[in-house]
Amino acid sequence: MTAVAILRLRHARARILGLALLAGLAIGAALLTLSVGQSVTPLSDVFSALSGASQDFTISVLRLPRAVMGALAGMCFGMGGVAFQTLLRNPLASPDIIGISSGASAAAVFCIVVLGLSGATVSLVAVAAGLGVALLIYALAWSGGVAGARLILVGIGVAALLQSVTAYLLTQAPSWTLQEALRWMTGSLNGARLTEAGPLAMALVLCGGCLLAVRRDLETLRMGEDLAAGLGVRVDRTRLVTVCAAVTLVAFATAAAGPIAFVAFLSGPISARLLRRDGSLLIPAGLTGAALVLLADFAGQVLLPARYPVGIVTGVLGAPYLVLLIIRDNRAGGAM
C-alpha cells in the first residue's frame, strides 16, 4: 500500500470516528432530555415508551415532541449555516447573522400581534418571509455578482432593521398574545407538538438531500469560483441550489422553533474543529446543531436556577464566539 493510500485510509477512519462521536453526542443528548427533567425516568422506561410497549405521559406527550423538534430544528440550522459559510467562504456568513431568521421572526410577530393569526398560518408566513428576506438581501448585495463580505454587511443591516421592527411590535402586543410572540424573538421549544415535526422533517429530507447532492461542487467552490469553473463546476447552478436549499432549511426551522440564536453560526466551526475540515461538513454540522439545541434546551430547563428558552442559552454561548471571531478577523487584516 502506497503512502498516499495509507494517508487516505487514516483520514477516512478519522472522519468515520468523528461522525460516530457526533452522532453519539446527538443521540445521547436526546436520551438525556427524554430521561431527565423535573423528574428522572430510567432509560429502560424511556425505551419502553418509545417502542410503544408502555404508556408514559411525561415521555410521550411532554418530552418526546420537545426532543424531536429540537433535534430536527438543530439539524436544519446546522446544515443551512455551514452551507452558507462554505459557499461564501466566510464564517460570519450564517443565516442567523445576515437576517434570514430575523425576517421570519418579524413576519410571524406581525401576523400574531397585528393580524391576530395563529398556528400553521403563522409558520407558513414565516417560511415565505424568510425566503423573501433572503431574496431581498441577495438583490441589495448584487453588483455584477455577490461578494461574501458585501452580502454579510447588507444582511447585518437588514437584520438590525427587522429586529427593531420585531421589538416595536412586541411593545404594542396585548398581554394575551405577548407570550406567543416572544417565542418568535428568542426561540423556544415550549409547546412543541409532534404534528409540527412532519413539515420540518420533510424540509430536512428534501433540502438536505439537495445540499448533499451538490456537496462536492460546493467544496470545490471554496477554492474560488474561477478555479471551480475551470475544474468543471457549474457555478451558477451550484450557488442557486445551495442558497435556495439552505434558506428553506433555516426558514422551516425558524417557523417551527423560532430563531434559535447562533446554532447555524456555531455548528460549522465546531464540526470543523472536531473533523479538521476533512470533506463536506454538511452532515457533521447537522449533528452538531442537533446536539447544541438539545443540550442548550436541557440546560435552560433543568440546570439553570430558572427556566429559560433555548434561544437565550444558545445566545449566551454564541455571542462571545462572534466577538472573538470579529476581533480575530480585524487582527488578520480586516477581512470584513
PDB file of N, CA and C in Angstrom, residues 229-300:
ATOM      1  N   ALA A 229     -14.890  26.831 -11.714  1.00  0.00           N
ATOM      2  CA  ALA A 229     -15.421  26.758 -13.083  1.00  0.00           C
ATOM      3  C   ALA A 229     -14.423  26.069 -14.002  1.00  0.00           C
ATOM      4  N   GLY A 230     -13.150  26.338 -13.793  1.00  0.00           N
ATOM      5  CA  GLY A 230     -12.128  25.685 -14.600  1.00  0.00           C
ATOM      6  C   GLY A 230     -12.060  24.189 -14.372  1.00  0.00           C
ATOM      7  N   LEU A 231     -12.478  23.744 -13.187  1.00  0.00           N
ATOM      8  CA  LEU A 231     -12.487  22.312 -12.874  1.00  0.00           C
ATOM      9  C   LEU A 231     -13.788  21.637 -13.281  1.00  0.00           C
ATOM     10  N   GLY A 232     -14.664  22.400 -13.924  1.00  0.00           N
ATOM     11  CA  GLY A 232     -15.895  21.797 -14.443  1.00  0.00           C
ATOM     12  C   GLY A 232     -17.121  21.984 -13.579  1.00  0.00           C
ATOM     13  N   VAL A 233     -17.021  22.772 -12.525  1.00  0.00           N
ATOM     14  CA  VAL A 233     -18.177  23.006 -11.655  1.00  0.00           C
ATOM     15  C   VAL A 233     -19.115  24.018 -12.314  1.00  0.00           C
ATOM     16  N   ARG A 234     -20.405  23.706 -12.319  1.00  0.00           N
ATOM     17  CA  ARG A 234     -21.400  24.656 -12.820  1.00  0.00           C
ATOM     18  C   ARG A 234     -21.722  25.621 -11.677  1.00  0.00           C
ATOM     19  N   VAL A 235     -21.003  26.732 -11.665  1.00  0.00           N
ATOM     20  CA  VAL A 235     -21.010  27.625 -10.509  1.00  0.00           C
ATOM     21  C   VAL A 235     -22.400  28.195 -10.238  1.00  0.00           C
ATOM     22  N   ASP A 236     -23.043  28.727 -11.256  1.00  0.00           N
ATOM     23  CA  ASP A 236     -24.352  29.358 -11.044  1.00  0.00           C
ATOM     24  C   ASP A 236     -25.379  28.361 -10.525  1.00  0.00           C
ATOM     25  N   ARG A 237     -25.398  27.158 -11.109  1.00  0.00           N
ATOM     26  CA  ARG A 237     -26.364  26.159 -10.655  1.00  0.00           C
ATOM     27  C   ARG A 237     -26.074  25.745  -9.217  1.00  0.00           C
ATOM     28  N   THR A 238     -24.816  25.533  -8.883  1.00  0.00           N
ATOM     29  CA  THR A 238     -24.464  25.134  -7.512  1.00  0.00           C
ATOM     30  C   THR A 238     -24.828  26.229  -6.519  1.00  0.00           C
ATOM     31  N   ARG A 239     -24.546  27.489  -6.874  1.00  0.00           N
ATOM     32  CA  ARG A 239     -24.877  28.593  -5.974  1.00  0.00           C
ATOM     33  C   ARG A 239     -26.387  28.697  -5.762  1.00  0.00           C
ATOM     34  N   LEU A 240     -27.169  28.560  -6.856  1.00  0.00           N
ATOM     35  CA  LEU A 240     -28.624  28.668  -6.751  1.00  0.00           C
ATOM     36  C   LEU A 240     -29.199  27.545  -5.885  1.00  0.00           C
ATOM     37  N   VAL A 241     -28.769  26.306  -6.135  1.00  0.00           N
ATOM     38  CA  VAL A 241     -29.275  25.176  -5.341  1.00  0.00           C
ATOM     39  C   VAL A 241     -28.906  25.346  -3.874  1.00  0.00           C
ATOM     40  N   THR A 242     -27.668  25.771  -3.609  1.00  0.00           N
ATOM     41  CA  THR A 242     -27.218  25.913  -2.220  1.00  0.00           C
ATOM     42  C   THR A 242     -28.003  26.995  -1.493  1.00  0.00           C
ATOM     43  N   VAL A 243     -28.150  28.158  -2.121  1.00  0.00           N
ATOM     44  CA  VAL A 243     -28.863  29.254  -1.460  1.00  0.00           C
ATOM     45  C   VAL A 243     -30.324  28.886  -1.202  1.00  0.00           C
ATOM     46  N   CYS A 244     -31.002  28.346  -2.221  1.00  0.00           N
ATOM     47  CA  CYS A 244     -32.420  28.005  -2.052  1.00  0.00           C
ATOM     48  C   CYS A 244     -32.615  26.938  -0.969  1.00  0.00           C
ATOM     49  N   ALA A 245     -31.792  25.883  -1.002  1.00  0.00           N
ATOM     50  CA  ALA A 245     -31.946  24.799  -0.025  1.00  0.00           C
ATOM     51  C   ALA A 245     -31.609  25.271   1.382  1.00  0.00           C
ATOM     52  N   ALA A 246     -30.524  26.031   1.531  1.00  0.00           N
ATOM     53  CA  ALA A 246     -30.117  26.486   2.866  1.00  0.00           C
ATOM     54  C   ALA A 246     -31.129  27.463   3.458  1.00  0.00           C
ATOM     55  N   VAL A 247     -31.612  28.398   2.634  1.00  0.00           N
ATOM     56  CA  VAL A 247     -32.602  29.359   3.135  1.00  0.00           C
ATOM     57  C   VAL A 247     -33.884  28.640   3.547  1.00  0.00           C
ATOM     58  N   THR A 248     -34.310  27.666   2.745  1.00  0.00           N
ATOM     59  CA  THR A 248     -35.539  26.935   3.080  1.00  0.00           C
ATOM     60  C   THR A 248     -35.372  26.159   4.382  1.00  0.00           C
ATOM     61  N   LEU A 249     -34.215  25.535   4.570  1.00  0.00           N
ATOM     62  CA  LEU A 249     -33.972  24.811   5.823  1.00  0.00           C
ATOM     63  C   LEU A 249     -34.084  25.743   7.029  1.00  0.00           C
ATOM     64  N   VAL A 250     -33.417  26.885   6.943  1.00  0.00           N
ATOM     65  CA  VAL A 250     -33.423  27.819   8.077  1.00  0.00           C
ATOM     66  C   VAL A 250     -34.818  28.412   8.289  1.00  0.00           C
ATOM     67  N   ALA A 251     -35.525  28.707   7.197  1.00  0.00           N
ATOM     68  CA  ALA A 251     -36.864  29.270   7.327  1.00  0.00           C
ATOM     69  C   ALA A 251     -37.818  28.274   7.993  1.00  0.00           C
ATOM     70  N   PHE A 252     -37.753  27.001   7.592  1.00  0.00           N
ATOM     71  CA  PHE A 252     -38.623  25.997   8.214  1.00  0.00           C
ATOM     72  C   PHE A 252     -38.261  25.794   9.686  1.00  0.00           C
ATOM     73  N   ALA A 253     -36.967  25.776   9.994  1.00  0.00           N
ATOM     74  CA  ALA A 253     -36.560  25.609  11.393  1.00  0.00           C
ATOM     75  C   ALA A 253     -37.030  26.797  12.242  1.00  0.00           C
ATOM     76  N   THR A 254     -36.909  27.996  11.694  1.00  0.00           N
ATOM     77  CA  THR A 254     -37.368  29.176  12.425  1.00  0.00           C
ATOM     78  C   THR A 254     -38.884  29.143  12.605  1.00  0.00           C
ATOM     79  N   ALA A 255     -39.606  28.691  11.573  1.00  0.00           N
ATOM     80  CA  ALA A 255     -41.062  28.600  11.689  1.00  0.00           C
ATOM     81  C   ALA A 255     -41.484  27.594  12.751  1.00  0.00           C
ATOM     82  N   ALA A 256     -40.661  26.576  12.976  1.00  0.00           N
ATOM     83  CA  ALA A 256     -41.015  25.537  13.946  1.00  0.00           C
ATOM     84  C   ALA A 256     -40.628  25.896  15.372  1.00  0.00           C
ATOM     85  N   ALA A 257     -39.475  26.526  15.550  1.00  0.00           N
ATOM     86  CA  ALA A 257     -38.956  26.740  16.908  1.00  0.00           C
ATOM     87  C   ALA A 257     -38.525  28.173  17.178  1.00  0.00           C
ATOM     88  N   GLY A 258     -38.726  29.053  16.219  1.00  0.00           N
ATOM     89  CA  GLY A 258     -38.263  30.420  16.419  1.00  0.00           C
ATOM     90  C   GLY A 258     -36.786  30.549  16.061  1.00  0.00           C
ATOM     91  N   PRO A 259     -36.258  31.772  16.124  1.00  0.00           N
ATOM     92  CA  PRO A 259     -34.856  31.993  15.714  1.00  0.00           C
ATOM     93  C   PRO A 259     -33.872  31.600  16.814  1.00  0.00           C
ATOM     94  N   ILE A 260     -33.597  30.313  16.951  1.00  0.00           N
ATOM     95  CA  ILE A 260     -32.672  29.860  17.999  1.00  0.00           C
ATOM     96  C   ILE A 260     -31.272  30.379  17.650  1.00  0.00           C
ATOM     97  N   ALA A 261     -30.814  31.309  18.459  1.00  0.00           N
ATOM     98  CA  ALA A 261     -29.639  32.110  18.093  1.00  0.00           C
ATOM     99  C   ALA A 261     -28.365  31.286  18.016  1.00  0.00           C
ATOM    100  N   PHE A 262     -27.557  31.598  16.994  1.00  0.00           N
ATOM    101  CA  PHE A 262     -26.174  31.152  16.867  1.00  0.00           C
ATOM    102  C   PHE A 262     -25.991  29.649  16.611  1.00  0.00           C
ATOM    103  N   VAL A 263     -27.050  28.865  16.503  1.00  0.00           N
ATOM    104  CA  VAL A 263     -26.860  27.438  16.200  1.00  0.00           C
ATOM    105  C   VAL A 263     -26.316  27.269  14.786  1.00  0.00           C
ATOM    106  N   ALA A 264     -26.916  27.979  13.822  1.00  0.00           N
ATOM    107  CA  ALA A 264     -26.407  27.925  12.450  1.00  0.00           C
ATOM    108  C   ALA A 264     -24.987  28.475  12.378  1.00  0.00           C
ATOM    109  N   PHE A 265     -24.694  29.438  13.204  1.00  0.00           N
ATOM    110  CA  PHE A 265     -23.394  30.092  13.209  1.00  0.00           C
ATOM    111  C   PHE A 265     -22.300  29.207  13.811  1.00  0.00           C
ATOM    112  N   LEU A 266     -22.638  28.481  14.871  1.00  0.00           N
ATOM    113  CA  LEU A 266     -21.636  27.718  15.611  1.00  0.00           C
ATOM    114  C   LEU A 266     -21.421  26.298  15.098  1.00  0.00           C
ATOM    115  N   SER A 267     -22.439  25.707  14.494  1.00  0.00           N
ATOM    116  CA  SER A 267     -22.364  24.274  14.163  1.00  0.00           C
ATOM    117  C   SER A 267     -21.217  23.965  13.200  1.00  0.00           C
ATOM    118  N   GLY A 268     -21.054  24.799  12.172  1.00  0.00           N
ATOM    119  CA  GLY A 268     -19.986  24.557  11.207  1.00  0.00           C
ATOM    120  C   GLY A 268     -18.593  24.629  11.818  1.00  0.00           C
ATOM    121  N   PRO A 269     -18.248  25.741  12.500  1.00  0.00           N
ATOM    122  CA  PRO A 269     -16.916  25.813  13.113  1.00  0.00           C
ATOM    123  C   PRO A 269     -16.627  24.707  14.130  1.00  0.00           C
ATOM    124  N   ILE A 270     -17.632  24.324  14.928  1.00  0.00           N
ATOM    125  CA  ILE A 270     -17.408  23.262  15.913  1.00  0.00           C
ATOM    126  C   ILE A 270     -17.119  21.940  15.210  1.00  0.00           C
ATOM    127  N   SER A 271     -17.927  21.601  14.198  1.00  0.00           N
ATOM    128  CA  SER A 271     -17.696  20.337  13.490  1.00  0.00           C
ATOM    129  C   SER A 271     -16.389  20.372  12.716  1.00  0.00           C
ATOM    130  N   ALA A 272     -15.996  21.553  12.205  1.00  0.00           N
ATOM    131  CA  ALA A 272     -14.706  21.657  11.511  1.00  0.00           C
ATOM    132  C   ALA A 272     -13.545  21.396  12.468  1.00  0.00           C
ATOM    133  N   ARG A 273     -13.684  21.904  13.701  1.00  0.00           N
ATOM    134  CA  ARG A 273     -12.648  21.652  14.702  1.00  0.00           C
ATOM    135  C   ARG A 273     -12.538  20.160  15.014  1.00  0.00           C
ATOM    136  N   LEU A 274     -13.692  19.505  15.127  1.00  0.00           N
ATOM    137  CA  LEU A 274     -13.683  18.095  15.509  1.00  0.00           C
ATOM    138  C   LEU A 274     -13.175  17.206  14.381  1.00  0.00           C
ATOM    139  N   LEU A 275     -13.504  17.570  13.121  1.00  0.00           N
ATOM    140  CA  LEU A 275     -13.136  16.725  11.986  1.00  0.00           C
ATOM    141  C   LEU A 275     -11.969  17.283  11.196  1.00  0.00           C
ATOM    142  N   ARG A 276     -11.394  18.413  11.637  1.00  0.00           N
ATOM    143  CA  ARG A 276     -10.243  19.024  10.969  1.00  0.00           C
ATOM    144  C   ARG A 276     -10.521  19.337   9.502  1.00  0.00           C
ATOM    145  N   ARG A 277     -11.759  19.779   9.198  1.00  0.00           N
ATOM    146  CA  ARG A 277     -12.150  20.232   7.868  1.00  0.00           C
ATOM    147  C   ARG A 277     -11.767  19.218   6.787  1.00  0.00           C
ATOM    148  N   ASP A 278     -12.083  17.953   7.032  1.00  0.00           N
ATOM    149  CA  ASP A 278     -11.758  16.900   6.080  1.00  0.00           C
ATOM    150  C   ASP A 278     -13.035  16.464   5.379  1.00  0.00           C
ATOM    151  N   GLY A 279     -13.301  17.008   4.171  1.00  0.00           N
ATOM    152  CA  GLY A 279     -14.513  16.666   3.443  1.00  0.00           C
ATOM    153  C   GLY A 279     -15.669  17.593   3.787  1.00  0.00           C
ATOM    154  N   SER A 280     -16.840  17.264   3.248  1.00  0.00           N
ATOM    155  CA  SER A 280     -18.025  18.095   3.469  1.00  0.00           C
ATOM    156  C   SER A 280     -18.424  18.096   4.930  1.00  0.00           C
ATOM    157  N   LEU A 281     -18.857  19.277   5.401  1.00  0.00           N
ATOM    158  CA  LEU A 281     -19.262  19.409   6.804  1.00  0.00           C
ATOM    159  C   LEU A 281     -20.780  19.419   6.964  1.00  0.00           C
ATOM    160  N   LEU A 282     -21.532  19.111   5.897  1.00  0.00           N
ATOM    161  CA  LEU A 282     -22.985  19.220   5.989  1.00  0.00           C
ATOM    162  C   LEU A 282     -23.567  18.294   7.067  1.00  0.00           C
ATOM    163  N   ILE A 283     -23.240  17.008   6.983  1.00  0.00           N
ATOM    164  CA  ILE A 283     -23.782  16.071   7.976  1.00  0.00           C
ATOM    165  C   ILE A 283     -23.191  16.324   9.362  1.00  0.00           C
ATOM    166  N   PRO A 284     -21.868  16.521   9.504  1.00  0.00           N
ATOM    167  CA  PRO A 284     -21.344  16.845  10.845  1.00  0.00           C
ATOM    168  C   PRO A 284     -21.976  18.090  11.459  1.00  0.00           C
ATOM    169  N   ALA A 285     -22.173  19.132  10.647  1.00  0.00           N
ATOM    170  CA  ALA A 285     -22.793  20.347  11.190  1.00  0.00           C
ATOM    171  C   ALA A 285     -24.246  20.102  11.587  1.00  0.00           C
ATOM    172  N   GLY A 286     -24.950  19.260  10.823  1.00  0.00           N
ATOM    173  CA  GLY A 286     -26.323  18.916  11.200  1.00  0.00           C
ATOM    174  C   GLY A 286     -26.381  18.202  12.536  1.00  0.00           C
ATOM    175  N   LEU A 287     -25.485  17.227  12.722  1.00  0.00           N
ATOM    176  CA  LEU A 287     -25.443  16.508  14.005  1.00  0.00           C
ATOM    177  C   LEU A 287     -25.038  17.446  15.142  1.00  0.00           C
ATOM    178  N   THR A 288     -24.075  18.335  14.873  1.00  0.00           N
ATOM    179  CA  THR A 288     -23.649  19.288  15.906  1.00  0.00           C
ATOM    180  C   THR A 288     -24.793  20.231  16.274  1.00  0.00           C
ATOM    181  N   GLY A 289     -25.536  20.693  15.258  1.00  0.00           N
ATOM    182  CA  GLY A 289     -26.676  21.569  15.533  1.00  0.00           C
ATOM    183  C   GLY A 289     -27.722  20.882  16.396  1.00  0.00           C
ATOM    184  N   ALA A 290     -28.011  19.617  16.087  1.00  0.00           N
ATOM    185  CA  ALA A 290     -28.988  18.873  16.897  1.00  0.00           C
ATOM    186  C   ALA A 290     -28.520  18.764  18.340  1.00  0.00           C
ATOM    187  N   ALA A 291     -27.238  18.421  18.536  1.00  0.00           N
ATOM    188  CA  ALA A 291     -26.707  18.286  19.898  1.00  0.00           C
ATOM    189  C   ALA A 291     -26.734  19.634  20.628  1.00  0.00           C
ATOM    190  N   LEU A 292     -26.382  20.716  19.921  1.00  0.00           N
ATOM    191  CA  LEU A 292     -26.377  22.039  20.551  1.00  0.00           C
ATOM    192  C   LEU A 292     -27.758  22.426  21.059  1.00  0.00           C
ATOM    193  N   VAL A 293     -28.770  22.251  20.203  1.00  0.00           N
ATOM    194  CA  VAL A 293     -30.129  22.646  20.600  1.00  0.00           C
ATOM    195  C   VAL A 293     -30.621  21.796  21.772  1.00  0.00           C
ATOM    196  N   LEU A 294     -30.402  20.491  21.683  1.00  0.00           N
ATOM    197  CA  LEU A 294     -30.893  19.610  22.751  1.00  0.00           C
ATOM    198  C   LEU A 294     -30.190  19.892  24.079  1.00  0.00           C
ATOM    199  N   LEU A 295     -28.868  20.068  24.044  1.00  0.00           N
ATOM    200  CA  LEU A 295     -28.137  20.321  25.294  1.00  0.00           C
ATOM    201  C   LEU A 295     -28.456  21.706  25.856  1.00  0.00           C
ATOM    202  N   ALA A 296     -28.616  22.698  24.975  1.00  0.00           N
ATOM    203  CA  ALA A 296     -28.972  24.041  25.452  1.00  0.00           C
ATOM    204  C   ALA A 296     -30.372  24.048  26.049  1.00  0.00           C
ATOM    205  N   ASP A 297     -31.289  23.319  25.434  1.00  0.00           N
ATOM    206  CA  ASP A 297     -32.643  23.242  25.985  1.00  0.00           C
ATOM    207  C   ASP A 297     -32.637  22.524  27.335  1.00  0.00           C
ATOM    208  N   PHE A 298     -31.826  21.469  27.437  1.00  0.00           N
ATOM    209  CA  PHE A 298     -31.716  20.762  28.718  1.00  0.00           C
ATOM    210  C   PHE A 298     -31.155  21.691  29.799  1.00  0.00           C
ATOM    211  N   ALA A 299     -30.130  22.466  29.435  1.00  0.00           N
ATOM    212  CA  ALA A 299     -29.555  23.394  30.416  1.00  0.00           C
ATOM    213  C   ALA A 299     -30.581  24.455  30.828  1.00  0.00           C
ATOM    214  N   GLY A 300     -31.317  24.973  29.852  1.00  0.00           N
ATOM    215  CA  GLY A 300     -32.293  26.018  30.159  1.00  0.00           C
ATOM    216  C   GLY A 300     -33.463  25.523  30.982  1.00  0.00           C
TER     217      GLY A 300
END
